[in-house]
Every structure is written in structure tokens, then in C-alpha cells.
Amino acid sequence: MKGNFYNIPVEATLEVIGGKWKVLILCHLKSGKMRFSELQKSIPQITKKMLTQQLRELESDGIISRYVYHQVPPKVEYSLSDTGESLREVLDIMCAWGEKRINNQTKK
């Protein structure tokens, strides 16, 4: 983020959580720790490659934490970091807005 110039603050937010998959991943992680396979089952349309890439980017940006258990077979869990937790209100508002939109569409 160093040296980046933003015309409006929302650009900084979208740089980190923008795109098709990141918000979905974060919404699933709001409920607690999840393993890679659990995330993949929760978002069946995402490929393994894309899920891996998105998780790496979110971890690199400090939004999620990755915990590796040193055991055989290896076990890795993902969760919201403190910075990721600070997005909870934004995610809740987005979910509420989407729910209203779905309800309004089904009434038509």
C-alpha cells in the first residue's frame, strides 16, 4: 500500500477486498476458523487455484491469519485477523443489503 494514490478512500478498501471471491471468503470466515476444504465446499464455484491465490493475497494484506498445525497429514486453518475483524461491520452491512435485495426480487 506504500506510495499508492487513491482518488477516494473506497479505492483503498477495494484494493484489498475487491473482486469476485474475497468478500465471499471473508463472509464465510466471519463464523470462525475454516480449513481449505471447508472453504472450497462453501464456495463450490471457485477453483482450487483461485481459492489458493485469494487466500494468499488476503493473508499478505493482513486480513486473514493462516495457522499451520505441525502434524501428519498437515492441517491448515484460516481465520479473520484483527484487521479482518475490523471489516466485520462492513461485511454485515453488505450481507443485510443483499438479503433485502433478494427479498425485494422475490416479491416481484
mmCIF file of C-alpha atoms in Angstrom:
data_model
loop_
_atom_site.group_PDB
_atom_site.id
_atom_site.type_symbol
_atom_site.label_atom_id
_atom_site.label_comp_id
_atom_site.label_asym_id
_atom_site.label_seq_id
_atom_site.Cartn_x
_atom_site.Cartn_y
_atom_site.Cartn_z
ATOM 1 C CA MET A 1 0.000 0.000 0.000
ATOM 2 C CA LYS A 2 3.028 2.262 0.301
ATOM 3 C CA GLY A 3 3.067 5.026 -2.245
ATOM 4 C CA ASN A 4 -0.372 4.253 -3.645
ATOM 5 C CA PHE A 5 -2.565 7.197 -4.512
ATOM 6 C CA TYR A 6 -6.320 6.948 -4.122
ATOM 7 C CA ASN A 7 -8.862 9.364 -5.534
ATOM 8 C CA ILE A 8 -11.394 8.322 -2.897
ATOM 9 C CA PRO A 9 -10.938 6.177 0.243
ATOM 10 C CA VAL A 10 -13.109 3.308 -1.000
ATOM 11 C CA GLU A 11 -10.372 2.556 -3.553
ATOM 12 C CA ALA A 12 -8.082 1.514 -0.688
ATOM 13 C CA THR A 13 -10.762 -0.862 0.571
ATOM 14 C CA LEU A 14 -11.451 -2.332 -2.859
ATOM 15 C CA GLU A 15 -7.747 -2.857 -3.445
ATOM 16 C CA VAL A 16 -7.760 -5.311 -0.548
ATOM 17 C CA ILE A 17 -11.227 -6.942 -0.671
ATOM 18 C CA GLY A 18 -12.328 -6.249 -4.246
ATOM 19 C CA GLY A 19 -13.061 -8.924 -6.784
ATOM 20 C CA LYS A 20 -15.473 -11.794 -7.055
ATOM 21 C CA TRP A 21 -14.157 -14.128 -4.356
ATOM 22 C CA LYS A 22 -12.523 -12.259 -1.472
ATOM 23 C CA VAL A 23 -15.714 -10.951 0.113
ATOM 24 C CA LEU A 24 -17.278 -14.424 -0.114
ATOM 25 C CA ILE A 25 -14.248 -15.931 1.626
ATOM 26 C CA LEU A 26 -14.382 -13.260 4.339
ATOM 27 C CA CYS A 27 -18.116 -13.767 4.884
ATOM 28 C CA HIS A 28 -17.531 -17.476 5.466
ATOM 29 C CA LEU A 29 -14.639 -16.779 7.840
ATOM 30 C CA LYS A 30 -16.824 -14.429 9.920
ATOM 31 C CA SER A 31 -18.314 -17.512 11.568
ATOM 32 C CA GLY A 32 -14.931 -18.846 12.647
ATOM 33 C CA LYS A 33 -11.883 -20.840 11.576
ATOM 34 C CA MET A 34 -12.148 -22.910 8.429
ATOM 35 C CA ARG A 35 -9.913 -25.342 6.615
ATOM 36 C CA PHE A 36 -9.178 -25.046 2.895
ATOM 37 C CA SER A 37 -11.520 -27.914 2.029
ATOM 38 C CA GLU A 38 -14.335 -26.357 4.074
ATOM 39 C CA LEU A 39 -13.945 -23.061 2.229
ATOM 40 C CA GLN A 40 -13.912 -24.877 -1.092
ATOM 41 C CA LYS A 41 -17.149 -26.708 -0.229
ATOM 42 C CA SER A 42 -18.725 -23.442 0.919
ATOM 43 C CA ILE A 43 -17.883 -21.759 -2.405
ATOM 44 C CA PRO A 44 -18.295 -24.566 -4.962
ATOM 45 C CA GLN A 45 -17.804 -22.282 -7.985
ATOM 46 C CA ILE A 46 -14.227 -21.337 -7.019
ATOM 47 C CA THR A 47 -11.314 -23.377 -8.332
ATOM 48 C CA LYS A 48 -8.559 -24.641 -6.030
ATOM 49 C CA LYS A 49 -6.067 -22.408 -7.809
ATOM 50 C CA MET A 50 -8.206 -19.285 -7.381
ATOM 51 C CA LEU A 51 -9.006 -20.070 -3.729
ATOM 52 C CA THR A 52 -5.307 -20.547 -3.017
ATOM 53 C CA GLN A 53 -4.457 -17.253 -4.749
ATOM 54 C CA GLN A 54 -7.173 -15.294 -2.950
ATOM 55 C CA LEU A 55 -6.213 -16.731 0.453
ATOM 56 C CA ARG A 56 -2.569 -15.835 -0.145
ATOM 57 C CA GLU A 57 -3.489 -12.264 -1.104
ATOM 58 C CA LEU A 58 -5.768 -11.840 1.922
ATOM 59 C CA GLU A 59 -3.032 -13.216 4.180
ATOM 60 C CA SER A 60 -0.416 -10.964 2.574
ATOM 61 C CA ASP A 61 -2.665 -7.946 3.175
ATOM 62 C CA GLY A 62 -3.094 -8.955 6.824
ATOM 63 C CA ILE A 63 -6.848 -9.602 6.517
ATOM 64 C CA ILE A 64 -6.736 -13.294 7.397
ATOM 65 C CA SER A 65 -4.489 -15.448 9.531
ATOM 66 C CA ARG A 66 -3.192 -18.845 8.475
ATOM 67 C CA TYR A 67 -2.376 -21.347 11.184
ATOM 68 C CA VAL A 68 -0.431 -24.493 10.273
ATOM 69 C CA TYR A 69 -0.662 -27.447 12.661
ATOM 70 C CA HIS A 70 2.538 -29.456 12.572
ATOM 71 C CA GLN A 71 1.077 -32.905 12.158
ATOM 72 C CA VAL A 72 0.695 -35.620 9.558
ATOM 73 C CA PRO A 73 -1.340 -35.152 7.449
ATOM 74 C CA PRO A 74 -0.820 -31.385 7.520
ATOM 75 C CA LYS A 75 -3.685 -29.273 8.807
ATOM 76 C CA VAL A 76 -4.127 -25.574 8.000
ATOM 77 C CA GLU A 77 -6.853 -23.290 9.301
ATOM 78 C CA TYR A 78 -7.777 -19.806 8.170
ATOM 79 C CA SER A 79 -9.471 -17.130 10.254
ATOM 80 C CA LEU A 80 -10.012 -13.394 10.261
ATOM 81 C CA SER A 81 -7.067 -11.466 11.680
ATOM 82 C CA ASP A 82 -7.614 -8.442 13.908
ATOM 83 C CA THR A 83 -7.545 -6.305 10.770
ATOM 84 C CA GLY A 84 -10.026 -8.673 9.133
ATOM 85 C CA GLU A 85 -12.279 -8.432 12.183
ATOM 86 C CA SER A 86 -12.354 -4.676 11.655
ATOM 87 C CA LEU A 87 -14.190 -5.406 8.365
ATOM 88 C CA ARG A 88 -16.977 -7.328 10.148
ATOM 89 C CA GLU A 89 -19.350 -4.332 10.230
ATOM 90 C CA VAL A 90 -18.806 -3.671 6.518
ATOM 91 C CA LEU A 91 -19.432 -7.339 5.700
ATOM 92 C CA ASP A 92 -22.571 -7.425 7.878
ATOM 93 C CA ILE A 93 -23.958 -4.353 6.114
ATOM 94 C CA MET A 94 -23.218 -5.870 2.699
ATOM 95 C CA CYS A 95 -24.978 -9.105 3.711
ATOM 96 C CA ALA A 96 -28.016 -7.220 5.020
ATOM 97 C CA TRP A 97 -28.238 -5.166 1.833
ATOM 98 C CA GLY A 98 -28.027 -8.317 -0.287
ATOM 99 C CA GLU A 99 -30.716 -10.017 1.767
ATOM 100 C CA LYS A 100 -33.069 -7.050 1.264
ATOM 101 C CA ARG A 101 -32.352 -7.096 -2.460
ATOM 102 C CA ILE A 102 -33.106 -10.827 -2.694
ATOM 103 C CA ASN A 103 -36.335 -10.385 -0.750
ATOM 104 C CA ASN A 104 -37.423 -7.479 -2.973
ATOM 105 C CA GLN A 105 -36.721 -9.502 -6.129
ATOM 106 C CA THR A 106 -38.740 -12.489 -4.903
ATOM 107 C CA LYS A 107 -41.716 -10.211 -4.180
ATOM 108 C CA LYS A 108 -41.885 -9.030 -7.797
#
